[in-house]
PDB file of C-alpha atoms in Angstrom:
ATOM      1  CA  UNK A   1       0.000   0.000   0.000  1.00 71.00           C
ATOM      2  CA  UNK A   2       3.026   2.487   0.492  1.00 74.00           C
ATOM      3  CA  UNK A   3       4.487   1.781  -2.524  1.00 79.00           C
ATOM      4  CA  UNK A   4       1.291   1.796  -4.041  1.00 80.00           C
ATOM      5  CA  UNK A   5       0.573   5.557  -2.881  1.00 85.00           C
ATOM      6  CA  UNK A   6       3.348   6.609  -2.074  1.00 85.00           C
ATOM      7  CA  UNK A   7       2.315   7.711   1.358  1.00 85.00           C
ATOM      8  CA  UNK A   8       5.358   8.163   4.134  1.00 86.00           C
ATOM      9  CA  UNK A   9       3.353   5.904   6.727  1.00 84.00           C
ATOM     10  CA  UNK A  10      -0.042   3.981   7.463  1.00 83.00           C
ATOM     11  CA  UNK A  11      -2.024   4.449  10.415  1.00 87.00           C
ATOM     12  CA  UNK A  12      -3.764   1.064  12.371  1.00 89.00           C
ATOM     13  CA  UNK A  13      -6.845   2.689  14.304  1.00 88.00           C
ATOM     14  CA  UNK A  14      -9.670  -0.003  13.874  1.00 89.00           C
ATOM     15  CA  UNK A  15      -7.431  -3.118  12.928  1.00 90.00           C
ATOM     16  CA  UNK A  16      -6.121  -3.381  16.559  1.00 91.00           C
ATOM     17  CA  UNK A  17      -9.692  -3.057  18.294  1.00 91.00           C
ATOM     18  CA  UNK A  18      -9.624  -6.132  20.253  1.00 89.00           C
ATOM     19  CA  UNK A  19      -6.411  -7.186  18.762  1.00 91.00           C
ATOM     20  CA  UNK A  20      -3.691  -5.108  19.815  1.00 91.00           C
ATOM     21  CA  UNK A  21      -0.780  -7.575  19.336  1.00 92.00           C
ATOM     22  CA  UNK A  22      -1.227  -6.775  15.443  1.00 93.00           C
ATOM     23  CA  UNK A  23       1.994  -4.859  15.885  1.00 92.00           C
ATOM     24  CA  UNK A  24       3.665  -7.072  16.620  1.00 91.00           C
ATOM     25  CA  UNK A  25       2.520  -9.799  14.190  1.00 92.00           C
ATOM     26  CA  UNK A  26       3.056  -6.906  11.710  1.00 91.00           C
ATOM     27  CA  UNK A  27       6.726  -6.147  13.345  1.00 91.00           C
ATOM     28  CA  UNK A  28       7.436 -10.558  12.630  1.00 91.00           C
ATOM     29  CA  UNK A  29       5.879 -10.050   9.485  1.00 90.00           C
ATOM     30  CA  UNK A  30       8.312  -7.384   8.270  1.00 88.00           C
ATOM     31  CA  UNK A  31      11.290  -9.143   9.942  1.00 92.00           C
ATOM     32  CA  UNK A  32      10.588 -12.689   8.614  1.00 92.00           C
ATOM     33  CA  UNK A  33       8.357 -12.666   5.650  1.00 90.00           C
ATOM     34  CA  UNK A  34       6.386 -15.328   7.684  1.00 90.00           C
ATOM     35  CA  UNK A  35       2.786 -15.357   9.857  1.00 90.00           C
ATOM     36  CA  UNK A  36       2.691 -15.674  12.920  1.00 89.00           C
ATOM     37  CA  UNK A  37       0.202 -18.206  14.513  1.00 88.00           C
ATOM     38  CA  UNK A  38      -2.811 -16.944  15.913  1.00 85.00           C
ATOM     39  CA  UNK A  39      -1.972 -16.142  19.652  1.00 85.00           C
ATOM     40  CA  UNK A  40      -3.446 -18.808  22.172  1.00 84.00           C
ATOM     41  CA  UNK A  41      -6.441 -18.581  23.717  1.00 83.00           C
ATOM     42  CA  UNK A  42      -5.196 -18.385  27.392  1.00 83.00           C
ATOM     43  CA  UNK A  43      -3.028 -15.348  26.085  1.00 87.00           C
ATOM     44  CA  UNK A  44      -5.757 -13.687  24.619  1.00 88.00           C
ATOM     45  CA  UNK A  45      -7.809 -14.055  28.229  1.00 88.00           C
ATOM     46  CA  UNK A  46      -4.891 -12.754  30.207  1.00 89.00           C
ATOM     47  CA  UNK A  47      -4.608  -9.773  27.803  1.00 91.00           C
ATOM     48  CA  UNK A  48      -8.021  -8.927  27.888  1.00 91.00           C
ATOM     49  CA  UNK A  49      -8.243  -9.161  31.934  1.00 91.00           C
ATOM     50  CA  UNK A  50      -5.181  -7.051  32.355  1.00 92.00           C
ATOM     51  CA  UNK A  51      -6.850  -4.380  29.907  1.00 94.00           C
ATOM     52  CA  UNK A  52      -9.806  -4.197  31.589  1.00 94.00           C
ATOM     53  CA  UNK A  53      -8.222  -3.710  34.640  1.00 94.00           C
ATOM     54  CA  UNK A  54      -6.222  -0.892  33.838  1.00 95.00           C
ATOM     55  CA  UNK A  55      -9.403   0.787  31.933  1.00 96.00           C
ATOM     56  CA  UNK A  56     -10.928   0.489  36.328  1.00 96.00           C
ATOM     57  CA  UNK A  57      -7.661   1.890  37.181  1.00 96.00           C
ATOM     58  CA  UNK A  58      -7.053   4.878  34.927  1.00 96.00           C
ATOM     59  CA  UNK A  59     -10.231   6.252  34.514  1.00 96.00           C
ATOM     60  CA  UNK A  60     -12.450   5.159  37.531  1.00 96.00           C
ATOM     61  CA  UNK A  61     -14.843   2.257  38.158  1.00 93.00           C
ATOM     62  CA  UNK A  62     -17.501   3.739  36.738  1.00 93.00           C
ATOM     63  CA  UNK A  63     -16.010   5.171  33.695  1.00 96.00           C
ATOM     64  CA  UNK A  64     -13.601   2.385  33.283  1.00 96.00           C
ATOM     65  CA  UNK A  65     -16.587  -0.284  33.371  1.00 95.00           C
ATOM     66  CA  UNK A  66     -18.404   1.656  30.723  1.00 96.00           C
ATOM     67  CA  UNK A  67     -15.261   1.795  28.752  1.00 96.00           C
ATOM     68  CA  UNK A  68     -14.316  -1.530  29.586  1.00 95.00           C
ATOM     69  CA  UNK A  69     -17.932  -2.964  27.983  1.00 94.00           C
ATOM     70  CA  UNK A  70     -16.856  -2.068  24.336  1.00 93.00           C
ATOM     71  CA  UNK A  71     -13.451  -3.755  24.525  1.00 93.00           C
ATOM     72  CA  UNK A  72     -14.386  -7.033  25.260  1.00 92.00           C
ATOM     73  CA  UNK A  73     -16.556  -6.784  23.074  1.00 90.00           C
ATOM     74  CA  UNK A  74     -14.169  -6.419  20.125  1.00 91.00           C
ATOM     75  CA  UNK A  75     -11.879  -8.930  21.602  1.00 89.00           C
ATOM     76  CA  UNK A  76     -14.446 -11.466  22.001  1.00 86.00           C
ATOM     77  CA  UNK A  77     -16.185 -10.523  18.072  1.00 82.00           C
ATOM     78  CA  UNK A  78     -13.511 -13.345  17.007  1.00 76.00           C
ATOM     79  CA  UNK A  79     -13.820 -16.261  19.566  1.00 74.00           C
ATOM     80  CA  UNK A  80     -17.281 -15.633  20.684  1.00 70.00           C
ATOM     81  CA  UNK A  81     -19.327 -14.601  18.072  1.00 62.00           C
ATOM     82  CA  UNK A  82     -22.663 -15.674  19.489  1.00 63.00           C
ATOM     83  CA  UNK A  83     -22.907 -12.038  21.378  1.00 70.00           C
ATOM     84  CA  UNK A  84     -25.117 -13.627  24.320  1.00 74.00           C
ATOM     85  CA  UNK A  85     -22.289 -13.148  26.621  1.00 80.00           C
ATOM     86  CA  UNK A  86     -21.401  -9.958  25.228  1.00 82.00           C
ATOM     87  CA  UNK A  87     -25.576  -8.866  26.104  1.00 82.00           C
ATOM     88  CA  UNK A  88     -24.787  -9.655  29.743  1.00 82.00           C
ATOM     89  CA  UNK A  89     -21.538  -7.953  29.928  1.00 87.00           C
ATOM     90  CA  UNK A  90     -22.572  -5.181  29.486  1.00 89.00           C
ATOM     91  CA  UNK A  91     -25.155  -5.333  32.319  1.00 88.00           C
ATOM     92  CA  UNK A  92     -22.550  -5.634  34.734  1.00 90.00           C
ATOM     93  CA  UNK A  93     -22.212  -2.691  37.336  1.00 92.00           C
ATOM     94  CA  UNK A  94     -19.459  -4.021  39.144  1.00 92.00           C
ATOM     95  CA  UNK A  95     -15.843  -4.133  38.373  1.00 92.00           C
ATOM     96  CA  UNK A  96     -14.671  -6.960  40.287  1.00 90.00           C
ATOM     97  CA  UNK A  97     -17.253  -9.078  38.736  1.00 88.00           C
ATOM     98  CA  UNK A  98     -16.642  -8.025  34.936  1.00 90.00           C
ATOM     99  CA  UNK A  99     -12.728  -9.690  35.737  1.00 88.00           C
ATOM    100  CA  UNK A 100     -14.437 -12.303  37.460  1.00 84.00           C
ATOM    101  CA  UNK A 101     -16.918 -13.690  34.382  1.00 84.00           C
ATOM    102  CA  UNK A 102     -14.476 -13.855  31.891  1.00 82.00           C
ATOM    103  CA  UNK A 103     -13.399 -17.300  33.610  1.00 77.00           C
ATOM    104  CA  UNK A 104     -16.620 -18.968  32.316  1.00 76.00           C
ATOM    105  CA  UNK A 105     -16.976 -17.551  28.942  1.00 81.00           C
ATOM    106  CA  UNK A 106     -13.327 -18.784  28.180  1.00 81.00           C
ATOM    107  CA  UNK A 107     -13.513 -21.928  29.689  1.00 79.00           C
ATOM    108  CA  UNK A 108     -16.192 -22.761  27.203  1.00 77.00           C
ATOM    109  CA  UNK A 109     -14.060 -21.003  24.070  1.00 78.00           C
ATOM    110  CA  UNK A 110     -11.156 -23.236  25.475  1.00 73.00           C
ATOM    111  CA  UNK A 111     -12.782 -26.340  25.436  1.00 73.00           C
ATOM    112  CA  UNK A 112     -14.367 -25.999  21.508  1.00 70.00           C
ATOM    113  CA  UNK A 113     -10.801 -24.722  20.675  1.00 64.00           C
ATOM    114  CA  UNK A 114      -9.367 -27.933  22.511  1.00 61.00           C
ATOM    115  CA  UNK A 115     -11.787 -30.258  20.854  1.00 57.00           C
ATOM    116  CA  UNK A 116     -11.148 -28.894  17.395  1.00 53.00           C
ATOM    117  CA  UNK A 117      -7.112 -29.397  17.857  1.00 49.00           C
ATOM    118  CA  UNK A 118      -7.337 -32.669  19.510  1.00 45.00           C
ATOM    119  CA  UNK A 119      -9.384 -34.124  16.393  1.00 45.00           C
ATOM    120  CA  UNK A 120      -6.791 -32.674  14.494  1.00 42.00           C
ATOM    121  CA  UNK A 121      -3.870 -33.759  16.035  1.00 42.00           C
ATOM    122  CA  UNK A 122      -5.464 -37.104  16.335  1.00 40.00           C
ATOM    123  CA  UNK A 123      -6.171 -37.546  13.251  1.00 42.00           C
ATOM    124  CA  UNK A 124      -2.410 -36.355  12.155  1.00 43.00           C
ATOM    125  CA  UNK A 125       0.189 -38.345  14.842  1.00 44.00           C
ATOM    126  CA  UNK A 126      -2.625 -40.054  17.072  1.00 45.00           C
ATOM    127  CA  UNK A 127      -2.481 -39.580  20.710  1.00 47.00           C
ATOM    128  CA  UNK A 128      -0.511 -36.608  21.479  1.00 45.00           C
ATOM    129  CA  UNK A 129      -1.007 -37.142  25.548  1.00 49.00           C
ATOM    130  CA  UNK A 130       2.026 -38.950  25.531  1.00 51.00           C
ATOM    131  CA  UNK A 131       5.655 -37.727  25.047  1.00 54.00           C
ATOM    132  CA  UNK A 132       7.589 -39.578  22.961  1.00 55.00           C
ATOM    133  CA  UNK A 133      11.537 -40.044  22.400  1.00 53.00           C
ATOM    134  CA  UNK A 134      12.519 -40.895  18.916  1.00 53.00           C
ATOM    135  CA  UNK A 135      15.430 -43.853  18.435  1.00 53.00           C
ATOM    136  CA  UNK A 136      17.481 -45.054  15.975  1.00 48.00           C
ATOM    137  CA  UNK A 137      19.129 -48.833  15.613  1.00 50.00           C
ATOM    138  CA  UNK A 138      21.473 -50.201  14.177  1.00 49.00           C
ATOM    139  CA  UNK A 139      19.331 -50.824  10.977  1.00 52.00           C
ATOM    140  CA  UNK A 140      19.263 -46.675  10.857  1.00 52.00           C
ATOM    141  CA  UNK A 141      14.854 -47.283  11.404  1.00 57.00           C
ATOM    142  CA  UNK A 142      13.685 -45.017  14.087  1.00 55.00           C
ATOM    143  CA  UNK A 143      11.714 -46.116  16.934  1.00 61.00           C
ATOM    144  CA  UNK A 144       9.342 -43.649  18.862  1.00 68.00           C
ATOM    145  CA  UNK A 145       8.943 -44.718  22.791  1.00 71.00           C
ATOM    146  CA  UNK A 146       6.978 -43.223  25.794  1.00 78.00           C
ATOM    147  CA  UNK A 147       9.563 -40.356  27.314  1.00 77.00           C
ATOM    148  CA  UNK A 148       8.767 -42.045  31.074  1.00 80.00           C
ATOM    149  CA  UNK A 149       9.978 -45.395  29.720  1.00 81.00           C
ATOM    150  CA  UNK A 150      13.389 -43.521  29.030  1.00 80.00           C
ATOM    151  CA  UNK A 151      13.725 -41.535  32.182  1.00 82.00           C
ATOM    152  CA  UNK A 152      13.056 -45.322  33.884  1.00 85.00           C
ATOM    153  CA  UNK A 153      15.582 -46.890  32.118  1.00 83.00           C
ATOM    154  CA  UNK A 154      17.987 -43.914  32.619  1.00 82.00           C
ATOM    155  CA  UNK A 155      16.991 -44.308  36.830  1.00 83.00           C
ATOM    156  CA  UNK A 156      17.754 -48.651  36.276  1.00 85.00           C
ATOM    157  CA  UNK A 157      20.766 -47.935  34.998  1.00 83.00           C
ATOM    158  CA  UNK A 158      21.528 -45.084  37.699  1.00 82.00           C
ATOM    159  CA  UNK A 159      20.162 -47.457  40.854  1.00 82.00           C
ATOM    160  CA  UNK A 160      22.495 -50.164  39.425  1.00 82.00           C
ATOM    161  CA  UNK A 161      25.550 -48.287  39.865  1.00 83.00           C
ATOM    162  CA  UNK A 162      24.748 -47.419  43.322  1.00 80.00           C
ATOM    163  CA  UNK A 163      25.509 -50.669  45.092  1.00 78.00           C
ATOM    164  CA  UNK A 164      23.284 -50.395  47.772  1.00 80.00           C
ATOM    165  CA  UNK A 165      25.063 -46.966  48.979  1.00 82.00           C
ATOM    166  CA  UNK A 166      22.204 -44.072  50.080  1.00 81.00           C
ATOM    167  CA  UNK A 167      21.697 -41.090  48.003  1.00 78.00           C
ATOM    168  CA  UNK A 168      20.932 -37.160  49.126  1.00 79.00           C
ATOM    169  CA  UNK A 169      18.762 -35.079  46.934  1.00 80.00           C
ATOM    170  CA  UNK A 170      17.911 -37.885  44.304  1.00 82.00           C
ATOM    171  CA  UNK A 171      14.301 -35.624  43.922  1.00 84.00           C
ATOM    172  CA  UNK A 172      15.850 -32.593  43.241  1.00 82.00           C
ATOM    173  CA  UNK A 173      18.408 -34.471  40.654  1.00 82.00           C
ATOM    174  CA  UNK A 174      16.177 -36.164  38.832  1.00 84.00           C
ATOM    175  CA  UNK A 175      13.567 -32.473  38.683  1.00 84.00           C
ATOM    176  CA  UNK A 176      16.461 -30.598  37.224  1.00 82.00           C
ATOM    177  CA  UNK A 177      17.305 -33.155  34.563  1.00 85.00           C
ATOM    178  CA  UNK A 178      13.819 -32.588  33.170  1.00 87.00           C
ATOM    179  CA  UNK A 179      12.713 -29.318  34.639  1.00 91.00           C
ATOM    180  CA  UNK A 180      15.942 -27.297  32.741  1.00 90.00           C
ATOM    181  CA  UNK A 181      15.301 -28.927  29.500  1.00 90.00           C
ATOM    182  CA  UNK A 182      11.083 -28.159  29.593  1.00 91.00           C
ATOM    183  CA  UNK A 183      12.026 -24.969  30.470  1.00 93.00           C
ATOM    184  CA  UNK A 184      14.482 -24.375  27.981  1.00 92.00           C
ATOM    185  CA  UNK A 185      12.480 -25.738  24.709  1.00 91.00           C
ATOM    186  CA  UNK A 186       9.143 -23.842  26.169  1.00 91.00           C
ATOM    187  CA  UNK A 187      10.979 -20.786  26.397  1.00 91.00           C
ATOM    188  CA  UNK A 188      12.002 -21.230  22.536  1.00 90.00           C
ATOM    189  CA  UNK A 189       8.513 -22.134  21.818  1.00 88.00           C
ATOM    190  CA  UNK A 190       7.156 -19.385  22.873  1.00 87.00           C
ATOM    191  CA  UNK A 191       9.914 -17.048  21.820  1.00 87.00           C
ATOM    192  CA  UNK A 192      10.722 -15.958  25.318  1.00 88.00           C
ATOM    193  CA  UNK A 193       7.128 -14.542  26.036  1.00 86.00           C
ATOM    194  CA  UNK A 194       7.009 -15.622  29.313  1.00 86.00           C
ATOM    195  CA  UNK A 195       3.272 -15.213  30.201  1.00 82.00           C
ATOM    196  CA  UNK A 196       2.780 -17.598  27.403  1.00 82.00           C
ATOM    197  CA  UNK A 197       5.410 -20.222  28.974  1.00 86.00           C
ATOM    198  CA  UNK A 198       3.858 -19.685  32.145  1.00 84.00           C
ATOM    199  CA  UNK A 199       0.225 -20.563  30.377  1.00 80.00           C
ATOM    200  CA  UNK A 200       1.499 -23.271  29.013  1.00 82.00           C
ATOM    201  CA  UNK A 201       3.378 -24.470  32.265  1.00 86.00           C
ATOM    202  CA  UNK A 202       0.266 -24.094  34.335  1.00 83.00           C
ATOM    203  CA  UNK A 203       2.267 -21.667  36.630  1.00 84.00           C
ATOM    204  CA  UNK A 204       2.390 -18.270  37.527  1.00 85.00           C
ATOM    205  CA  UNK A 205       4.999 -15.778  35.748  1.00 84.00           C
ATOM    206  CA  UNK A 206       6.196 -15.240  39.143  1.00 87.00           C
ATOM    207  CA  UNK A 207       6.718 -19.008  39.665  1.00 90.00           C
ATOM    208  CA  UNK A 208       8.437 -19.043  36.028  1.00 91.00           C
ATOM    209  CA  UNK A 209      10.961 -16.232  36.803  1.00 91.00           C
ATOM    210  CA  UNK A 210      12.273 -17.992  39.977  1.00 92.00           C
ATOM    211  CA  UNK A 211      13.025 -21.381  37.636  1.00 92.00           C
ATOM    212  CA  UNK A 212      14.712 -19.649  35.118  1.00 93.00           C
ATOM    213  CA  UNK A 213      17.124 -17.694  37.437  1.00 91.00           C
ATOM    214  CA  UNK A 214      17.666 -21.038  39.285  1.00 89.00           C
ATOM    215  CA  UNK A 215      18.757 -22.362  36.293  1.00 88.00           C
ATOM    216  CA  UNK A 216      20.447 -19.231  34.950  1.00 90.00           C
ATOM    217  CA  UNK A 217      18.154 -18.862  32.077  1.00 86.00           C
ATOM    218  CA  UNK A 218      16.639 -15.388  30.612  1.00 71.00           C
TER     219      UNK A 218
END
């Protein structure tokens, strides 16, 4: 479009109602040449919470929950088009219990959006529950096994080196073996967005920080 008109700039207004992280997908876009995948659902939650709660905080609870109603409703336009939810949103006089619905409403968005990928994922590699650890033989054919099979025979082999002595800290030496690793491919996963690793971990970003400086990982 630039090139096209020859204009110096182009201003986003409406594009990033509801989506602000355009920017950035615009910012990857210009880097890379590439997409970037639509951001998770959890994210998108977390995002909108945050937002609304800093609408209460800079202009006032009741300002910030009249502001606030329009908002969700252009984040929700994509994952929740059925605008039942968004009719008794905007009913809501409290501010406290505007954060406090959006639980439900994205529970249910989260479980079609989990039931859509695990059909797909099914139907592409089969159960994806289970993490697997690829092999190869002697006959160069790779051989895909249960991860917990490997950390057991890893532990066999460990035990049988012992003879019979006691061992301190075996917990905490077997945890860092896996934790550091998890931490280090989910951190490359997510490009180093740590509220998405945390998402993903099932902890809090708090929680995350204090791994990754145990560890002495950014």
């Amino acid at each position: 479009m630039l090139d096209y008109t020859g204009a110096d700039a182009l201003m986003i207004g409406r594009a990033a109602q509801g989506r602000p992280w355009i920017f950035r997908e615009i910012q990857h876009y210009l880097e890379t040449g590439k997409l970037l995948p639509p951001m998770p659902i959890a994210e998108v939650q977390c995002l909108m919470q945050a937002h609304v709660k800093e609408l209460h905080d800079f202009y006032g609870l009741s300002k910030g929950i009249r502001i606030a109603r329009k908002h969700v409703s252009w984040y929700l336009r994509e994952h929740a088009p059925d605008d039942q939810f968004r009719r008794t949103f905007n009913t809501i006089e409290d501010a406290s219990e505007q954060l406090e619905v959006f639980g439900g409403i994205f529970r249910k968005i989260l479980r079609k959006s989990k039931k859509r990928a695990d059909r797909t994922m099914f139907e592409q590699r089969g159960n994806s529950d289970v993490l697997t650890v690829a092999t190869v033989n002697a006959q160069d054919q790779i051989t895909q096994k249960p991860l917990r099979d490997s950390v057991k025979q890893a532990l066999k082999n460990y035990f049988a080196q012992l003879n019979n002595q006691d061992v301190n800290d075996l917990y905490e030496l077997v945890l860092a073996e896996v934790e550091k690793p998890l931490l280090d491919m989910v951190m490359q996963y997510t490009r180093g967005n740590q509220t998405r690793a945390a998402l993903m971990l099932s902890i809090n970003r708090g929680t995350l920080r204090k791994k990754l400086k145990k560890y002495g990982m950014k």
